[in-house]
């Protein structure tokens, strides 16, 4: 059997993410986070934006030692109180470490009061505690980390950074990669860097969802919207440079963007709703990089 025939056979045996999550004994949020982190390999489905999992991948995961508990533990997320117990530190010190950028959240949700609740990978917290015992006691360093202001809350920018990293890792199409880089820039910056309206419309159609779900109230939507856009000059420069480089690659690979992409159905907004709401209850949404200031309209946990 040729390589192409094997790939066609794999796709034919692939199942949708709902079925895959059931067979892997994961909740939908756990599955999505596992896929984002690369623990579950997904492939492009028939529809725009749809992902599938091959039978071979499901069998591999089910045959792994400790299944399914080991897989669940790799994507277990905790909030401030439980995270502090894991390290162990006081909740106040945990929050200071997170605000200073030492602990990067992997996702968030809004509680009933529209408060942003950050969630962290339990495995990462334990690893940090083992790696940096000096930061668990005594006075924290006063000097700001490079490029950051004193007192700046780095949780939103660290979340954006790792989310962009996940999306870039999954993208192969050069125009989709450019759209990922531009997703956290406001329309003014995007128009400046992509002056051609045809190209800009195409990039907007390819913009991915940074945060799934659609909060019910306008106030909640505004709270989430602020978390999706880079505001700090340092972070903006980072994403502008990334977008410029990826646009050059896209134009070299395909000088003119297609008239219409199968991905067009995704819509123009990073806030577009997904089938599973992840922002209205405790649910689960590669590296972090340079942000914005949080805590304007809503308190941040």
Short mmCIF file of C-alpha atoms in Angstrom, two decimals:
data_model
loop_
_atom_site.label_atom_id
_atom_site.label_comp_id
_atom_site.label_asym_id
_atom_site.label_seq_id
_atom_site.Cartn_x
_atom_site.Cartn_y
_atom_site.Cartn_z
CA UNK A 1 0.00 0.00 0.00
CA UNK A 2 1.36 3.41 -0.96
CA UNK A 3 1.77 6.27 1.54
CA UNK A 4 -1.08 8.19 -0.09
CA UNK A 5 -3.37 5.15 0.06
CA UNK A 6 -2.51 4.68 3.75
CA UNK A 7 -3.39 8.31 4.49
CA UNK A 8 -6.71 7.98 2.67
CA UNK A 9 -7.47 4.84 4.66
CA UNK A 10 -6.58 6.60 7.94
CA UNK A 11 -8.93 9.49 7.10
CA UNK A 12 -11.70 7.07 6.24
CA UNK A 13 -11.33 5.46 9.67
CA UNK A 14 -11.13 8.77 11.54
CA UNK A 15 -13.87 9.84 13.93
CA UNK A 16 -15.10 13.25 15.04
CA UNK A 17 -13.90 14.89 18.23
CA UNK A 18 -17.07 14.07 20.17
CA UNK A 19 -16.75 10.35 19.43
CA UNK A 20 -13.00 10.47 20.05
CA UNK A 21 -13.48 12.12 23.45
CA UNK A 22 -15.96 9.42 24.42
CA UNK A 23 -13.62 6.61 23.40
CA UNK A 24 -10.73 8.26 25.27
CA UNK A 25 -12.96 8.76 28.34
CA UNK A 26 -12.36 12.50 28.37
CA UNK A 27 -14.75 15.37 28.90
CA UNK A 28 -15.05 17.66 25.92
CA UNK A 29 -12.98 20.38 27.59
CA UNK A 30 -10.29 17.87 28.59
CA UNK A 31 -10.13 16.58 25.03
CA UNK A 32 -9.81 20.06 23.53
CA UNK A 33 -7.01 20.97 25.92
CA UNK A 34 -5.20 17.68 25.26
CA UNK A 35 -5.38 18.38 21.53
CA UNK A 36 -4.10 21.95 22.02
CA UNK A 37 -1.16 20.69 24.06
CA UNK A 38 -0.26 18.05 21.47
CA UNK A 39 -1.17 15.04 23.61
CA UNK A 40 -3.78 14.01 21.03
CA UNK A 41 -2.93 14.27 17.35
CA UNK A 42 -5.84 15.50 15.26
CA UNK A 43 -6.29 15.82 11.52
CA UNK A 44 -8.34 18.14 9.34
CA UNK A 45 -11.91 16.95 8.80
CA UNK A 46 -14.17 17.33 5.80
CA UNK A 47 -15.80 20.56 6.98
CA UNK A 48 -14.12 23.90 7.55
CA UNK A 49 -12.56 24.11 10.99
CA UNK A 50 -13.50 20.52 11.83
CA UNK A 51 -10.94 18.16 13.34
CA UNK A 52 -10.86 14.38 13.48
CA UNK A 53 -8.84 11.70 15.24
CA UNK A 54 -7.64 8.61 13.43
CA UNK A 55 -8.37 5.14 14.74
CA UNK A 56 -4.63 4.55 14.98
CA UNK A 57 -4.23 7.55 17.31
CA UNK A 58 -7.11 6.44 19.52
CA UNK A 59 -5.66 2.93 19.77
CA UNK A 60 -2.23 4.36 20.64
CA UNK A 61 -3.62 6.43 23.49
CA UNK A 62 -5.83 3.65 24.83
CA UNK A 63 -2.85 1.27 24.86
CA UNK A 64 -0.67 3.70 26.84
CA UNK A 65 0.20 2.81 30.42
CA UNK A 66 -2.19 4.25 32.99
CA UNK A 67 -4.98 5.02 30.51
CA UNK A 68 -7.20 6.97 31.03
CA UNK A 69 -6.06 8.43 34.35
CA UNK A 70 -2.57 9.30 33.10
CA UNK A 71 -3.99 11.22 30.13
CA UNK A 72 -6.47 13.05 32.33
CA UNK A 73 -3.73 14.04 34.75
CA UNK A 74 -1.70 15.60 31.94
CA UNK A 75 -4.54 18.03 31.24
CA UNK A 76 -5.80 18.55 34.79
CA UNK A 77 -6.23 22.24 35.50
CA UNK A 78 -6.51 24.00 38.85
CA UNK A 79 -7.38 27.47 40.04
CA UNK A 80 -5.58 29.66 42.54
CA UNK A 81 -6.62 27.88 45.75
CA UNK A 82 -5.88 24.33 44.56
CA UNK A 83 -2.74 25.46 42.75
CA UNK A 84 -1.40 27.07 45.91
CA UNK A 85 -1.93 23.79 47.78
CA UNK A 86 -0.05 21.85 45.13
CA UNK A 87 3.09 23.99 45.28
CA UNK A 88 2.59 24.58 48.34
CA UNK A 89 2.36 28.34 48.93
CA UNK A 90 -0.27 30.74 50.17
CA UNK A 91 -2.96 31.81 47.67
CA UNK A 92 -1.63 35.36 47.91
CA UNK A 93 1.89 34.31 46.96
CA UNK A 94 0.53 32.12 44.15
CA UNK A 95 -1.32 35.11 42.71
CA UNK A 96 1.80 37.31 42.94
CA UNK A 97 3.87 34.66 41.14
CA UNK A 98 1.24 34.39 38.41
CA UNK A 99 0.87 38.15 38.00
CA UNK A 100 4.66 38.48 37.71
CA UNK A 101 4.70 35.95 34.88
CA UNK A 102 6.32 33.00 36.63
CA UNK A 103 3.16 30.87 36.27
CA UNK A 104 1.39 30.92 32.91
CA UNK A 105 -2.33 30.08 32.78
CA UNK A 106 -3.48 27.65 30.14
CA UNK A 107 -7.10 28.78 29.99
CA UNK A 108 -9.77 30.79 31.82
CA UNK A 109 -13.49 31.11 32.35
CA UNK A 110 -15.90 33.73 33.63
CA UNK A 111 -17.82 32.98 36.80
CA UNK A 112 -21.35 34.20 37.49
CA UNK A 113 -20.02 37.61 38.54
CA UNK A 114 -18.09 38.03 35.26
CA UNK A 115 -14.83 37.58 37.14
CA UNK A 116 -11.98 36.10 35.10
CA UNK A 117 -10.82 32.85 36.73
CA UNK A 118 -7.45 31.67 35.44
CA UNK A 119 -6.65 27.95 35.29
CA UNK A 120 -3.20 26.36 35.34
CA UNK A 121 -1.86 22.93 34.47
CA UNK A 122 -1.31 20.98 37.69
CA UNK A 123 1.78 19.27 36.25
CA UNK A 124 3.39 22.62 35.42
CA UNK A 125 2.83 23.95 38.94
CA UNK A 126 4.46 20.90 40.53
CA UNK A 127 7.38 21.17 38.12
CA UNK A 128 7.83 24.88 38.91
CA UNK A 129 7.81 24.23 42.66
CA UNK A 130 10.51 21.57 42.23
CA UNK A 131 12.57 23.75 39.90
CA UNK A 132 12.31 27.11 41.73
CA UNK A 133 12.13 26.43 45.49
CA UNK A 134 13.71 29.83 46.24
CA UNK A 135 10.65 31.60 44.85
CA UNK A 136 8.27 29.77 47.17
CA UNK A 137 9.47 31.50 50.33
CA UNK A 138 10.93 34.84 51.34
CA UNK A 139 10.64 38.08 49.42
CA UNK A 140 9.96 38.02 45.73
CA UNK A 141 12.43 39.88 43.48
CA UNK A 142 11.40 43.52 43.09
CA UNK A 143 13.08 44.06 39.72
CA UNK A 144 10.58 43.73 36.84
CA UNK A 145 11.23 41.04 34.27
CA UNK A 146 12.69 42.22 30.98
CA UNK A 147 10.28 44.43 29.04
CA UNK A 148 7.64 44.44 31.76
CA UNK A 149 6.38 47.25 33.98
CA UNK A 150 6.40 47.07 37.76
CA UNK A 151 3.05 45.72 38.96
CA UNK A 152 1.94 44.63 35.48
CA UNK A 153 -0.35 41.60 35.41
CA UNK A 154 1.24 39.21 32.92
CA UNK A 155 -1.42 36.53 33.06
CA UNK A 156 -3.41 37.74 30.02
CA UNK A 157 -0.35 38.16 27.81
CA UNK A 158 1.12 34.82 28.91
CA UNK A 159 -2.16 33.09 28.09
CA UNK A 160 -2.31 34.82 24.69
CA UNK A 161 1.28 33.85 24.01
CA UNK A 162 0.85 30.17 24.67
CA UNK A 163 -2.52 30.08 22.86
CA UNK A 164 -0.92 31.62 19.76
CA UNK A 165 1.87 29.05 20.08
CA UNK A 166 -0.66 26.20 20.10
CA UNK A 167 -2.43 27.56 17.02
CA UNK A 168 0.78 28.12 15.05
CA UNK A 169 1.91 24.61 15.86
CA UNK A 170 -1.28 23.21 14.31
CA UNK A 171 -1.23 25.42 11.17
CA UNK A 172 0.50 24.45 7.95
CA UNK A 173 -1.06 26.87 5.48
CA UNK A 174 1.06 30.08 5.38
CA UNK A 175 -1.95 32.38 5.17
CA UNK A 176 -3.56 30.69 8.16
CA UNK A 177 -0.32 31.18 10.12
CA UNK A 178 -0.35 34.87 9.27
CA UNK A 179 -3.96 35.10 10.44
CA UNK A 180 -2.99 33.50 13.75
CA UNK A 181 -0.24 36.06 14.33
CA UNK A 182 -2.60 38.94 13.57
CA UNK A 183 -5.48 37.65 15.69
CA UNK A 184 -4.43 39.54 18.83
CA UNK A 185 -3.81 42.86 17.03
CA UNK A 186 -6.56 45.46 16.92
CA UNK A 187 -8.05 46.49 13.52
CA UNK A 188 -5.90 49.63 13.35
CA UNK A 189 -2.63 47.69 13.55
CA UNK A 190 -3.93 45.02 11.19
CA UNK A 191 -4.95 47.60 8.58
CA UNK A 192 -1.52 49.22 8.82
CA UNK A 193 0.33 45.95 8.28
CA UNK A 194 -2.09 44.49 5.71
CA UNK A 195 -3.09 47.57 3.65
CA UNK A 196 -4.47 45.59 0.73
CA UNK A 197 -8.21 45.21 1.49
CA UNK A 198 -8.39 41.93 -0.43
CA UNK A 199 -5.61 40.38 1.62
CA UNK A 200 -6.97 41.82 4.85
CA UNK A 201 -10.44 40.39 4.22
CA UNK A 202 -8.89 36.98 3.60
CA UNK A 203 -6.78 37.15 6.76
CA UNK A 204 -9.86 38.15 8.75
CA UNK A 205 -11.79 35.16 7.41
CA UNK A 206 -9.00 32.85 8.56
CA UNK A 207 -8.73 34.28 12.06
CA UNK A 208 -8.99 31.44 14.61
CA UNK A 209 -10.95 31.36 17.84
CA UNK A 210 -8.71 32.29 20.72
CA UNK A 211 -11.43 31.74 23.32
CA UNK A 212 -14.34 29.42 22.72
CA UNK A 213 -17.86 30.23 23.71
CA UNK A 214 -20.05 33.30 23.58
CA UNK A 215 -20.82 35.05 26.89
CA UNK A 216 -24.47 35.99 27.21
CA UNK A 217 -24.19 39.61 28.33
CA UNK A 218 -22.51 42.50 26.55
CA UNK A 219 -20.49 43.26 29.70
CA UNK A 220 -19.14 39.70 29.79
CA UNK A 221 -18.31 39.83 26.07
CA UNK A 222 -16.38 43.05 26.63
CA UNK A 223 -14.45 41.46 29.51
CA UNK A 224 -13.39 38.57 27.28
CA UNK A 225 -12.69 40.88 24.33
CA UNK A 226 -10.13 42.78 26.36
CA UNK A 227 -8.30 39.54 27.11
CA UNK A 228 -8.00 38.76 23.39
CA UNK A 229 -6.26 41.94 22.23
CA UNK A 230 -2.63 42.88 22.86
CA UNK A 231 -2.33 46.36 24.37
CA UNK A 232 1.14 46.65 25.87
CA UNK A 233 3.60 48.20 23.37
CA UNK A 234 6.13 45.43 23.92
CA UNK A 235 3.62 42.70 23.13
CA UNK A 236 2.22 44.63 20.17
CA UNK A 237 5.71 44.97 18.68
CA UNK A 238 6.22 41.22 19.09
CA UNK A 239 3.05 40.29 17.21
CA UNK A 240 3.53 42.98 14.55
CA UNK A 241 6.99 41.61 13.76
CA UNK A 242 5.62 38.06 13.71
CA UNK A 243 2.78 39.03 11.37
CA UNK A 244 5.11 40.85 8.99
CA UNK A 245 7.43 37.83 8.74
CA UNK A 246 4.57 35.38 8.22
CA UNK A 247 2.92 37.60 5.61
CA UNK A 248 6.15 37.59 3.60
CA UNK A 249 6.23 33.80 3.76
CA UNK A 250 2.57 33.59 2.72
CA UNK A 251 3.06 35.92 -0.24
CA UNK A 252 6.08 33.95 -1.42
CA UNK A 253 4.17 30.67 -1.14
CA UNK A 254 0.98 32.00 -2.77
CA UNK A 255 1.31 35.56 -4.11
CA UNK A 256 -2.43 36.14 -4.22
CA UNK A 257 -4.73 34.82 -1.54
CA UNK A 258 -7.52 32.56 -2.90
CA UNK A 259 -10.83 34.18 -3.76
CA UNK A 260 -12.48 32.07 -1.08
CA UNK A 261 -11.18 29.52 1.38
CA UNK A 262 -13.01 26.54 2.86
CA UNK A 263 -12.08 28.14 6.18
CA UNK A 264 -14.21 31.19 5.39
CA UNK A 265 -17.07 29.80 7.44
CA UNK A 266 -15.04 30.43 10.58
CA UNK A 267 -16.06 34.06 10.42
CA UNK A 268 -14.11 37.25 11.04
CA UNK A 269 -14.01 37.36 14.80
CA UNK A 270 -11.82 35.72 17.41
CA UNK A 271 -14.90 35.85 19.65
CA UNK A 272 -17.09 33.75 17.36
CA UNK A 273 -19.08 31.15 19.24
CA UNK A 274 -18.07 27.50 19.30
CA UNK A 275 -20.40 24.54 19.79
CA UNK A 276 -19.24 23.99 23.38
CA UNK A 277 -19.35 27.06 25.66
CA UNK A 278 -16.11 27.31 27.61
CA UNK A 279 -16.40 30.73 29.19
CA UNK A 280 -19.44 30.42 31.40
CA UNK A 281 -18.42 27.68 33.80
CA UNK A 282 -15.44 25.67 34.88
CA UNK A 283 -14.24 24.22 31.62
CA UNK A 284 -10.94 23.75 29.91
CA UNK A 285 -9.67 26.08 27.12
CA UNK A 286 3.71 26.45 23.78
CA UNK A 287 5.37 28.74 25.19
CA UNK A 288 4.55 32.18 26.53
CA UNK A 289 6.07 35.41 25.31
CA UNK A 290 5.74 39.10 25.64
CA UNK A 291 1.10 42.25 27.17
CA UNK A 292 -1.54 44.10 28.46
CA UNK A 293 -2.90 45.22 31.77
CA UNK A 294 -5.81 43.20 33.11
CA UNK A 295 -8.37 43.95 35.76
CA UNK A 296 -10.18 46.94 34.30
CA UNK A 297 -13.89 46.09 34.09
CA UNK A 298 -13.74 42.87 36.07
CA UNK A 299 -11.64 41.59 38.90
CA UNK A 300 -9.16 38.92 37.93
CA UNK A 301 -8.57 35.87 40.14
#
